[in-house]
Amino acid sequence: MIRCDFKKLIVTTTAASCVLFSTLAQAQVPPAQLGGLQAGAVMNQHLRTMQMRGFNLMVSPYDEKKLWLKTNPDYVSTPGYISGEVTFYDNTARNLKSAKKALETGKYQKAIMLSEKVLAQNQNSIEAHTLNGLSYFLLRDYPKAKATGNFLIEKFPKAPNGYNLSASALHRQGKNKEALTLINQALNLTGDSTPANIIKAAILADENHLAEAVPFIETALTLSPKNDHAHVIHSLISFKAGRYQEAIVAGKQAIRYNKHLPEAYLVLSASYLATRQFDRSLSPLKKALKLSPDFPQAHSVEGYMNYLAKADIPASIQSFQTAKGLFEAQGNAQKAKEVDTIIALLQNDPSQ
């Protein structure tokens, strides 16, 4: 609660309502969780009632987050008027902080809801748009993530956020050429940027340009040694290079910094599987699928697990078919085609 005394006028702000008391008049206004000039726009619907009760309100020309209040001397029986100024504090900072926390703990729908609350108050919040887009990205809704990224590029072309977001979404849809173009623009804008270096390393690794990917992930880890996504991509590069023990160590580091990241558990599972440590591979795979049931790569690893550890070809085919369907649904036709090739090989396996 915030109490502000202006002579005889007391303004009390609570989460439930904003109540104005004075010895001359009394009025009540619904929640004042307002920000910027929007304060004036939202409050306009309540001004007539306020004015009828003897109050005039306007947005301060000196500070757009403040409203000026004064009683109408023609309304009251006592001569004179009371004037004052009150700041209507919004909860943007708190919602942004909560959205970040929700994102870090895997509560992506909550992060979307909180970031949208911020955007309802301030459409120009780059941070809120970024959190919103990242949440959709982590929910594997790549069209929405890309749309947010494109919006940011158009509205804030000198900020790297939009380029990073759109490049990541395009990469997950198998459009690596377009993704590289955007991430190079982000790197040109920021130079040494952790997110852009991670994304470029991921794209290059996906194209099997492992030697080219290494400097970018090393830069990211130097800039942000505790970045969970950087450790995941380090683990992925090591895995694809056949350095499975290094991949296991990096995967465990990623989980240490973020226990809610399915990609970290998956690369750990795949590394154990590659070294035929089937018992150790199963637990992180189950965790990855629990965290993200629509994670196509996890279903692919499950397919390999069913084939290598259990020699269960029908179950393996089923897992790969699930992966194929998810790749198609998420817009990655290239990966879906690769998985389809594996399914065909399994269906023609003479041991069936």
PDB file of N, CA and C in Angstrom, residues 42-126:
ATOM      1  N   VAL A  42      -6.651   4.504 -19.992  1.00  0.00           N
ATOM      2  CA  VAL A  42      -7.461   3.580 -19.219  1.00  0.00           C
ATOM      3  C   VAL A  42      -8.332   4.321 -18.217  1.00  0.00           C
ATOM      4  N   MET A  43      -7.782   5.365 -17.641  1.00  0.00           N
ATOM      5  CA  MET A  43      -8.522   6.101 -16.625  1.00  0.00           C
ATOM      6  C   MET A  43      -9.677   6.908 -17.216  1.00  0.00           C
ATOM      7  N   ASN A  44      -9.622   7.205 -18.512  1.00  0.00           N
ATOM      8  CA  ASN A  44     -10.645   8.066 -19.102  1.00  0.00           C
ATOM      9  C   ASN A  44     -12.053   7.554 -18.854  1.00  0.00           C
ATOM     10  N   GLN A  45     -12.214   6.226 -18.871  1.00  0.00           N
ATOM     11  CA  GLN A  45     -13.550   5.672 -18.677  1.00  0.00           C
ATOM     12  C   GLN A  45     -14.089   5.946 -17.276  1.00  0.00           C
ATOM     13  N   HIS A  46     -13.216   6.306 -16.347  1.00  0.00           N
ATOM     14  CA  HIS A  46     -13.643   6.569 -14.973  1.00  0.00           C
ATOM     15  C   HIS A  46     -13.679   8.071 -14.645  1.00  0.00           C
ATOM     16  N   LEU A  47     -13.215   8.896 -15.580  1.00  0.00           N
ATOM     17  CA  LEU A  47     -13.077  10.317 -15.266  1.00  0.00           C
ATOM     18  C   LEU A  47     -14.415  10.997 -15.031  1.00  0.00           C
ATOM     19  N   ARG A  48     -15.437  10.618 -15.803  1.00  0.00           N
ATOM     20  CA  ARG A  48     -16.711  11.311 -15.660  1.00  0.00           C
ATOM     21  C   ARG A  48     -17.285  11.157 -14.251  1.00  0.00           C
ATOM     22  N   THR A  49     -17.200   9.924 -13.729  1.00  0.00           N
ATOM     23  CA  THR A  49     -17.683   9.693 -12.366  1.00  0.00           C
ATOM     24  C   THR A  49     -16.872  10.525 -11.389  1.00  0.00           C
ATOM     25  N   MET A  50     -15.540  10.534 -11.610  1.00  0.00           N
ATOM     26  CA  MET A  50     -14.665  11.290 -10.714  1.00  0.00           C
ATOM     27  C   MET A  50     -15.023  12.770 -10.764  1.00  0.00           C
ATOM     28  N   GLN A  51     -15.226  13.297 -11.968  1.00  0.00           N
ATOM     29  CA  GLN A  51     -15.507  14.725 -12.107  1.00  0.00           C
ATOM     30  C   GLN A  51     -16.854  15.086 -11.494  1.00  0.00           C
ATOM     31  N   MET A  52     -17.826  14.192 -11.616  1.00  0.00           N
ATOM     32  CA  MET A  52     -19.134  14.448 -11.004  1.00  0.00           C
ATOM     33  C   MET A  52     -19.006  14.546  -9.490  1.00  0.00           C
ATOM     34  N   ARG A  53     -18.031  13.838  -8.951  1.00  0.00           N
ATOM     35  CA  ARG A  53     -17.848  13.865  -7.509  1.00  0.00           C
ATOM     36  C   ARG A  53     -16.914  14.998  -7.081  1.00  0.00           C
ATOM     37  N   GLY A  54     -16.501  15.803  -8.048  1.00  0.00           N
ATOM     38  CA  GLY A  54     -15.719  16.976  -7.685  1.00  0.00           C
ATOM     39  C   GLY A  54     -14.238  16.885  -7.991  1.00  0.00           C
ATOM     40  N   PHE A  55     -13.802  15.895  -8.785  1.00  0.00           N
ATOM     41  CA  PHE A  55     -12.387  15.752  -9.109  1.00  0.00           C
ATOM     42  C   PHE A  55     -12.138  15.974 -10.591  1.00  0.00           C
ATOM     43  N   ASN A  56     -11.070  16.655 -10.916  1.00  0.00           N
ATOM     44  CA  ASN A  56     -10.568  16.759 -12.283  1.00  0.00           C
ATOM     45  C   ASN A  56      -9.232  16.029 -12.332  1.00  0.00           C
ATOM     46  N   LEU A  57      -9.032  15.175 -13.327  1.00  0.00           N
ATOM     47  CA  LEU A  57      -7.785  14.438 -13.453  1.00  0.00           C
ATOM     48  C   LEU A  57      -7.199  14.651 -14.844  1.00  0.00           C
ATOM     49  N   MET A  58      -5.882  14.682 -14.924  1.00  0.00           N
ATOM     50  CA  MET A  58      -5.193  14.746 -16.212  1.00  0.00           C
ATOM     51  C   MET A  58      -3.804  14.142 -16.051  1.00  0.00           C
ATOM     52  N   VAL A  59      -3.246  13.651 -17.163  1.00  0.00           N
ATOM     53  CA  VAL A  59      -1.875  13.141 -17.122  1.00  0.00           C
ATOM     54  C   VAL A  59      -0.929  14.330 -17.010  1.00  0.00           C
ATOM     55  N   SER A  60       0.015  14.244 -16.097  1.00  0.00           N
ATOM     56  CA  SER A  60       0.976  15.329 -15.911  1.00  0.00           C
ATOM     57  C   SER A  60       1.799  15.529 -17.175  1.00  0.00           C
ATOM     58  N   PRO A  61       1.955  16.772 -17.633  1.00  0.00           N
ATOM     59  CA  PRO A  61       2.783  17.025 -18.818  1.00  0.00           C
ATOM     60  C   PRO A  61       4.274  16.839 -18.532  1.00  0.00           C
ATOM     61  N   TYR A  62       4.617  16.715 -17.249  1.00  0.00           N
ATOM     62  CA  TYR A  62       6.020  16.577 -16.872  1.00  0.00           C
ATOM     63  C   TYR A  62       6.430  15.128 -16.616  1.00  0.00           C
ATOM     64  N   ASP A  63       5.461  14.291 -16.317  1.00  0.00           N
ATOM     65  CA  ASP A  63       5.761  12.894 -16.013  1.00  0.00           C
ATOM     66  C   ASP A  63       4.556  12.057 -16.408  1.00  0.00           C
ATOM     67  N   GLU A  64       4.708  11.271 -17.475  1.00  0.00           N
ATOM     68  CA  GLU A  64       3.559  10.562 -18.028  1.00  0.00           C
ATOM     69  C   GLU A  64       3.011   9.477 -17.114  1.00  0.00           C
ATOM     70  N   LYS A  65       3.743   9.127 -16.043  1.00  0.00           N
ATOM     71  CA  LYS A  65       3.238   8.121 -15.117  1.00  0.00           C
ATOM     72  C   LYS A  65       2.518   8.739 -13.929  1.00  0.00           C
ATOM     73  N   LYS A  66       2.301  10.058 -13.987  1.00  0.00           N
ATOM     74  CA  LYS A  66       1.614  10.729 -12.893  1.00  0.00           C
ATOM     75  C   LYS A  66       0.311  11.346 -13.372  1.00  0.00           C
ATOM     76  N   LEU A  67      -0.649  11.334 -12.477  1.00  0.00           N
ATOM     77  CA  LEU A  67      -1.919  12.001 -12.746  1.00  0.00           C
ATOM     78  C   LEU A  67      -2.050  13.193 -11.813  1.00  0.00           C
ATOM     79  N   TRP A  68      -2.520  14.279 -12.355  1.00  0.00           N
ATOM     80  CA  TRP A  68      -2.819  15.441 -11.518  1.00  0.00           C
ATOM     81  C   TRP A  68      -4.280  15.380 -11.094  1.00  0.00           C
ATOM     82  N   LEU A  69      -4.518  15.679  -9.824  1.00  0.00           N
ATOM     83  CA  LEU A  69      -5.876  15.676  -9.293  1.00  0.00           C
ATOM     84  C   LEU A  69      -6.180  17.032  -8.662  1.00  0.00           C
ATOM     85  N   LYS A  70      -7.407  17.510  -8.811  1.00  0.00           N
ATOM     86  CA  LYS A  70      -7.826  18.684  -8.052  1.00  0.00           C
ATOM     87  C   LYS A  70      -9.342  18.670  -7.923  1.00  0.00           C
ATOM     88  N   THR A  71      -9.838  19.233  -6.851  1.00  0.00           N
ATOM     89  CA  THR A  71     -11.287  19.307  -6.679  1.00  0.00           C
ATOM     90  C   THR A  71     -11.824  20.470  -7.488  1.00  0.00           C
ATOM     91  N   ASN A  72     -13.067  20.349  -7.875  1.00  0.00           N
ATOM     92  CA  ASN A  72     -13.729  21.380  -8.653  1.00  0.00           C
ATOM     93  C   ASN A  72     -14.364  22.394  -7.688  1.00  0.00           C
ATOM     94  N   PRO A  73     -13.860  23.625  -7.668  1.00  0.00           N
ATOM     95  CA  PRO A  73     -14.382  24.612  -6.704  1.00  0.00           C
ATOM     96  C   PRO A  73     -15.860  24.948  -6.919  1.00  0.00           C
ATOM     97  N   ASP A  74     -16.359  24.696  -8.144  1.00  0.00           N
ATOM     98  CA  ASP A  74     -17.775  24.994  -8.398  1.00  0.00           C
ATOM     99  C   ASP A  74     -18.690  23.938  -7.790  1.00  0.00           C
ATOM    100  N   TYR A  75     -18.132  22.777  -7.445  1.00  0.00           N
ATOM    101  CA  TYR A  75     -18.942  21.681  -6.952  1.00  0.00           C
ATOM    102  C   TYR A  75     -19.129  21.734  -5.447  1.00  0.00           C
ATOM    103  N   VAL A  76     -18.088  22.107  -4.731  1.00  0.00           N
ATOM    104  CA  VAL A  76     -18.122  22.025  -3.277  1.00  0.00           C
ATOM    105  C   VAL A  76     -18.717  23.302  -2.682  1.00  0.00           C
ATOM    106  N   SER A  77     -19.225  23.171  -1.485  1.00  0.00           N
ATOM    107  CA  SER A  77     -19.841  24.317  -0.824  1.00  0.00           C
ATOM    108  C   SER A  77     -18.783  25.220  -0.201  1.00  0.00           C
ATOM    109  N   THR A  78     -17.659  24.621   0.179  1.00  0.00           N
ATOM    110  CA  THR A  78     -16.597  25.415   0.787  1.00  0.00           C
ATOM    111  C   THR A  78     -15.737  26.032  -0.308  1.00  0.00           C
ATOM    112  N   PRO A  79     -15.430  27.330  -0.230  1.00  0.00           N
ATOM    113  CA  PRO A  79     -14.594  27.958  -1.260  1.00  0.00           C
ATOM    114  C   PRO A  79     -13.210  27.306  -1.316  1.00  0.00           C
ATOM    115  N   GLY A  80     -12.575  27.479  -2.477  1.00  0.00           N
ATOM    116  CA  GLY A  80     -11.216  26.974  -2.634  1.00  0.00           C
ATOM    117  C   GLY A  80     -11.207  25.554  -3.172  1.00  0.00           C
ATOM    118  N   TYR A  81     -10.009  25.018  -3.353  1.00  0.00           N
ATOM    119  CA  TYR A  81      -9.891  23.650  -3.865  1.00  0.00           C
ATOM    120  C   TYR A  81      -8.622  23.007  -3.317  1.00  0.00           C
ATOM    121  N   ILE A  82      -8.592  21.727  -3.402  1.00  0.00           N
ATOM    122  CA  ILE A  82      -7.424  20.960  -2.982  1.00  0.00           C
ATOM    123  C   ILE A  82      -6.784  20.373  -4.230  1.00  0.00           C
ATOM    124  N   SER A  83      -5.464  20.508  -4.380  1.00  0.00           N
ATOM    125  CA  SER A  83      -4.794  19.940  -5.549  1.00  0.00           C
ATOM    126  C   SER A  83      -3.686  19.006  -5.097  1.00  0.00           C
ATOM    127  N   GLY A  84      -3.319  18.121  -5.936  1.00  0.00           N
ATOM    128  CA  GLY A  84      -2.240  17.196  -5.607  1.00  0.00           C
ATOM    129  C   GLY A  84      -1.800  16.417  -6.821  1.00  0.00           C
ATOM    130  N   GLU A  85      -0.782  15.607  -6.635  1.00  0.00           N
ATOM    131  CA  GLU A  85      -0.255  14.809  -7.728  1.00  0.00           C
ATOM    132  C   GLU A  85       0.011  13.407  -7.186  1.00  0.00           C
ATOM    133  N   VAL A  86      -0.387  12.400  -7.942  1.00  0.00           N
ATOM    134  CA  VAL A  86      -0.178  11.032  -7.474  1.00  0.00           C
ATOM    135  C   VAL A  86       0.403  10.193  -8.599  1.00  0.00           C
ATOM    136  N   THR A  87       1.353   9.356  -8.263  1.00  0.00           N
ATOM    137  CA  THR A  87       1.915   8.424  -9.233  1.00  0.00           C
ATOM    138  C   THR A  87       1.179   7.092  -9.110  1.00  0.00           C
ATOM    139  N   PHE A  88       0.657   6.624 -10.217  1.00  0.00           N
ATOM    140  CA  PHE A  88       0.044   5.310 -10.237  1.00  0.00           C
ATOM    141  C   PHE A  88       1.121   4.292 -10.625  1.00  0.00           C
ATOM    142  N   TYR A  89       1.612   3.577  -9.664  1.00  0.00           N
ATOM    143  CA  TYR A  89       2.677   2.612  -9.911  1.00  0.00           C
ATOM    144  C   TYR A  89       2.102   1.356 -10.571  1.00  0.00           C
ATOM    145  N   ASP A  90       2.766   0.915 -11.635  1.00  0.00           N
ATOM    146  CA  ASP A  90       2.350  -0.358 -12.228  1.00  0.00           C
ATOM    147  C   ASP A  90       3.271  -1.463 -11.698  1.00  0.00           C
ATOM    148  N   ASN A  91       2.942  -2.691 -12.020  1.00  0.00           N
ATOM    149  CA  ASN A  91       3.737  -3.819 -11.530  1.00  0.00           C
ATOM    150  C   ASN A  91       4.522  -4.462 -12.665  1.00  0.00           C
ATOM    151  N   THR A  92       4.949  -3.647 -13.642  1.00  0.00           N
ATOM    152  CA  THR A  92       5.688  -4.150 -14.793  1.00  0.00           C
ATOM    153  C   THR A  92       6.961  -4.868 -14.378  1.00  0.00           C
ATOM    154  N   ALA A  93       7.754  -4.229 -13.520  1.00  0.00           N
ATOM    155  CA  ALA A  93       9.033  -4.821 -13.112  1.00  0.00           C
ATOM    156  C   ALA A  93       8.819  -6.156 -12.416  1.00  0.00           C
ATOM    157  N   ARG A  94       7.804  -6.224 -11.562  1.00  0.00           N
ATOM    158  CA  ARG A  94       7.526  -7.471 -10.847  1.00  0.00           C
ATOM    159  C   ARG A  94       7.079  -8.562 -11.806  1.00  0.00           C
ATOM    160  N   ASN A  95       6.230  -8.201 -12.776  1.00  0.00           N
ATOM    161  CA  ASN A  95       5.765  -9.198 -13.741  1.00  0.00           C
ATOM    162  C   ASN A  95       6.889  -9.692 -14.639  1.00  0.00           C
ATOM    163  N   LEU A  96       7.797  -8.784 -15.010  1.00  0.00           N
ATOM    164  CA  LEU A  96       8.947  -9.192 -15.823  1.00  0.00           C
ATOM    165  C   LEU A  96       9.831 -10.165 -15.046  1.00  0.00           C
ATOM    166  N   LYS A  97      10.082  -9.848 -13.790  1.00  0.00           N
ATOM    167  CA  LYS A  97      10.895 -10.720 -12.948  1.00  0.00           C
ATOM    168  C   LYS A  97      10.237 -12.087 -12.785  1.00  0.00           C
ATOM    169  N   SER A  98       8.936 -12.091 -12.581  1.00  0.00           N
ATOM    170  CA  SER A  98       8.201 -13.349 -12.415  1.00  0.00           C
ATOM    171  C   SER A  98       8.175 -14.142 -13.713  1.00  0.00           C
ATOM    172  N   ALA A  99       8.076 -13.443 -14.847  1.00  0.00           N
ATOM    173  CA  ALA A  99       8.077 -14.118 -16.147  1.00  0.00           C
ATOM    174  C   ALA A  99       9.420 -14.802 -16.395  1.00  0.00           C
ATOM    175  N   LYS A 100      10.504 -14.120 -16.037  1.00  0.00           N
ATOM    176  CA  LYS A 100      11.839 -14.717 -16.174  1.00  0.00           C
ATOM    177  C   LYS A 100      11.959 -15.971 -15.326  1.00  0.00           C
ATOM    178  N   LYS A 101      11.471 -15.878 -14.095  1.00  0.00           N
ATOM    179  CA  LYS A 101      11.533 -17.022 -13.182  1.00  0.00           C
ATOM    180  C   LYS A 101      10.711 -18.189 -13.735  1.00  0.00           C
ATOM    181  N   ALA A 102       9.544 -17.878 -14.260  1.00  0.00           N
ATOM    182  CA  ALA A 102       8.693 -18.925 -14.834  1.00  0.00           C
ATOM    183  C   ALA A 102       9.385 -19.594 -16.021  1.00  0.00           C
ATOM    184  N   LEU A 103      10.054 -18.781 -16.833  1.00  0.00           N
ATOM    185  CA  LEU A 103      10.772 -19.317 -17.990  1.00  0.00           C
ATOM    186  C   LEU A 103      11.896 -20.251 -17.542  1.00  0.00           C
ATOM    187  N   GLU A 104      12.636 -19.826 -16.524  1.00  0.00           N
ATOM    188  CA  GLU A 104      13.772 -20.606 -16.030  1.00  0.00           C
ATOM    189  C   GLU A 104      13.341 -21.925 -15.399  1.00  0.00           C
ATOM    190  N   THR A 105      12.127 -21.977 -14.879  1.00  0.00           N
ATOM    191  CA  THR A 105      11.657 -23.179 -14.193  1.00  0.00           C
ATOM    192  C   THR A 105      10.710 -24.013 -15.066  1.00  0.00           C
ATOM    193  N   GLY A 106      10.685 -23.710 -16.357  1.00  0.00           N
ATOM    194  CA  GLY A 106       9.900 -24.516 -17.284  1.00  0.00           C
ATOM    195  C   GLY A 106       8.413 -24.251 -17.275  1.00  0.00           C
ATOM    196  N   LYS A 107       7.964 -23.161 -16.632  1.00  0.00           N
ATOM    197  CA  LYS A 107       6.538 -22.829 -16.588  1.00  0.00           C
ATOM    198  C   LYS A 107       6.234 -21.824 -17.705  1.00  0.00           C
ATOM    199  N   TYR A 108       6.251 -22.336 -18.927  1.00  0.00           N
ATOM    200  CA  TYR A 108       6.225 -21.457 -20.089  1.00  0.00           C
ATOM    201  C   TYR A 108       4.870 -20.773 -20.293  1.00  0.00           C
ATOM    202  N   GLN A 109       3.775 -21.458 -19.999  1.00  0.00           N
ATOM    203  CA  GLN A 109       2.456 -20.826 -20.134  1.00  0.00           C
ATOM    204  C   GLN A 109       2.315 -19.670 -19.152  1.00  0.00           C
ATOM    205  N   LYS A 110       2.850 -19.855 -17.945  1.00  0.00           N
ATOM    206  CA  LYS A 110       2.821 -18.781 -16.959  1.00  0.00           C
ATOM    207  C   LYS A 110       3.667 -17.603 -17.431  1.00  0.00           C
ATOM    208  N   ALA A 111       4.820 -17.899 -18.027  1.00  0.00           N
ATOM    209  CA  ALA A 111       5.687 -16.832 -18.547  1.00  0.00           C
ATOM    210  C   ALA A 111       4.978 -16.051 -19.640  1.00  0.00           C
ATOM    211  N   ILE A 112       4.220 -16.742 -20.489  1.00  0.00           N
ATOM    212  CA  ILE A 112       3.453 -16.068 -21.539  1.00  0.00           C
ATOM    213  C   ILE A 112       2.406 -15.149 -20.926  1.00  0.00           C
ATOM    214  N   MET A 113       1.675 -15.653 -19.937  1.00  0.00           N
ATOM    215  CA  MET A 113       0.630 -14.864 -19.285  1.00  0.00           C
ATOM    216  C   MET A 113       1.214 -13.605 -18.644  1.00  0.00           C
ATOM    217  N   LEU A 114       2.336 -13.739 -17.951  1.00  0.00           N
ATOM    218  CA  LEU A 114       2.942 -12.597 -17.269  1.00  0.00           C
ATOM    219  C   LEU A 114       3.525 -11.594 -18.265  1.00  0.00           C
ATOM    220  N   SER A 115       4.161 -12.095 -19.307  1.00  0.00           N
ATOM    221  CA  SER A 115       4.727 -11.176 -20.304  1.00  0.00           C
ATOM    222  C   SER A 115       3.611 -10.428 -21.036  1.00  0.00           C
ATOM    223  N   GLU A 116       2.480 -11.090 -21.251  1.00  0.00           N
ATOM    224  CA  GLU A 116       1.352 -10.413 -21.903  1.00  0.00           C
ATOM    225  C   GLU A 116       0.735  -9.342 -21.005  1.00  0.00           C
ATOM    226  N   LYS A 117       0.793  -9.555 -19.694  1.00  0.00           N
ATOM    227  CA  LYS A 117       0.345  -8.509 -18.765  1.00  0.00           C
ATOM    228  C   LYS A 117       1.212  -7.260 -18.907  1.00  0.00           C
ATOM    229  N   VAL A 118       2.516  -7.483 -19.027  1.00  0.00           N
ATOM    230  CA  VAL A 118       3.434  -6.357 -19.205  1.00  0.00           C
ATOM    231  C   VAL A 118       3.142  -5.652 -20.523  1.00  0.00           C
ATOM    232  N   LEU A 119       2.938  -6.431 -21.586  1.00  0.00           N
ATOM    233  CA  LEU A 119       2.694  -5.843 -22.899  1.00  0.00           C
ATOM    234  C   LEU A 119       1.369  -5.096 -22.959  1.00  0.00           C
ATOM    235  N   ALA A 120       0.402  -5.499 -22.134  1.00  0.00           N
ATOM    236  CA  ALA A 120      -0.863  -4.767 -22.064  1.00  0.00           C
ATOM    237  C   ALA A 120      -0.644  -3.359 -21.524  1.00  0.00           C
ATOM    238  N   GLN A 121       0.411  -3.204 -20.719  1.00  0.00           N
ATOM    239  CA  GLN A 121       0.739  -1.895 -20.157  1.00  0.00           C
ATOM    240  C   GLN A 121       1.742  -1.149 -21.012  1.00  0.00           C
ATOM    241  N   ASN A 122       2.627  -1.894 -21.680  1.00  0.00           N
ATOM    242  CA  ASN A 122       3.698  -1.250 -22.441  1.00  0.00           C
ATOM    243  C   ASN A 122       4.061  -2.095 -23.651  1.00  0.00           C
ATOM    244  N   GLN A 123       3.502  -1.756 -24.792  1.00  0.00           N
ATOM    245  CA  GLN A 123       3.750  -2.505 -26.023  1.00  0.00           C
ATOM    246  C   GLN A 123       5.179  -2.363 -26.519  1.00  0.00           C
ATOM    247  N   ASN A 124       5.920  -1.411 -25.977  1.00  0.00           N
ATOM    248  CA  ASN A 124       7.295  -1.175 -26.425  1.00  0.00           C
ATOM    249  C   ASN A 124       8.336  -1.870 -25.561  1.00  0.00           C
ATOM    250  N   SER A 125       7.902  -2.779 -24.707  1.00  0.00           N
ATOM    251  CA  SER A 125       8.851  -3.503 -23.861  1.00  0.00           C
ATOM    252  C   SER A 125       9.521  -4.617 -24.665  1.00  0.00           C
ATOM    253  N   ILE A 126      10.769  -4.379 -25.071  1.00  0.00           N
ATOM    254  CA  ILE A 126      11.514  -5.389 -25.832  1.00  0.00           C
ATOM    255  C   ILE A 126      11.679  -6.647 -24.989  1.00  0.00           C
TER     256      ILE A 126
END
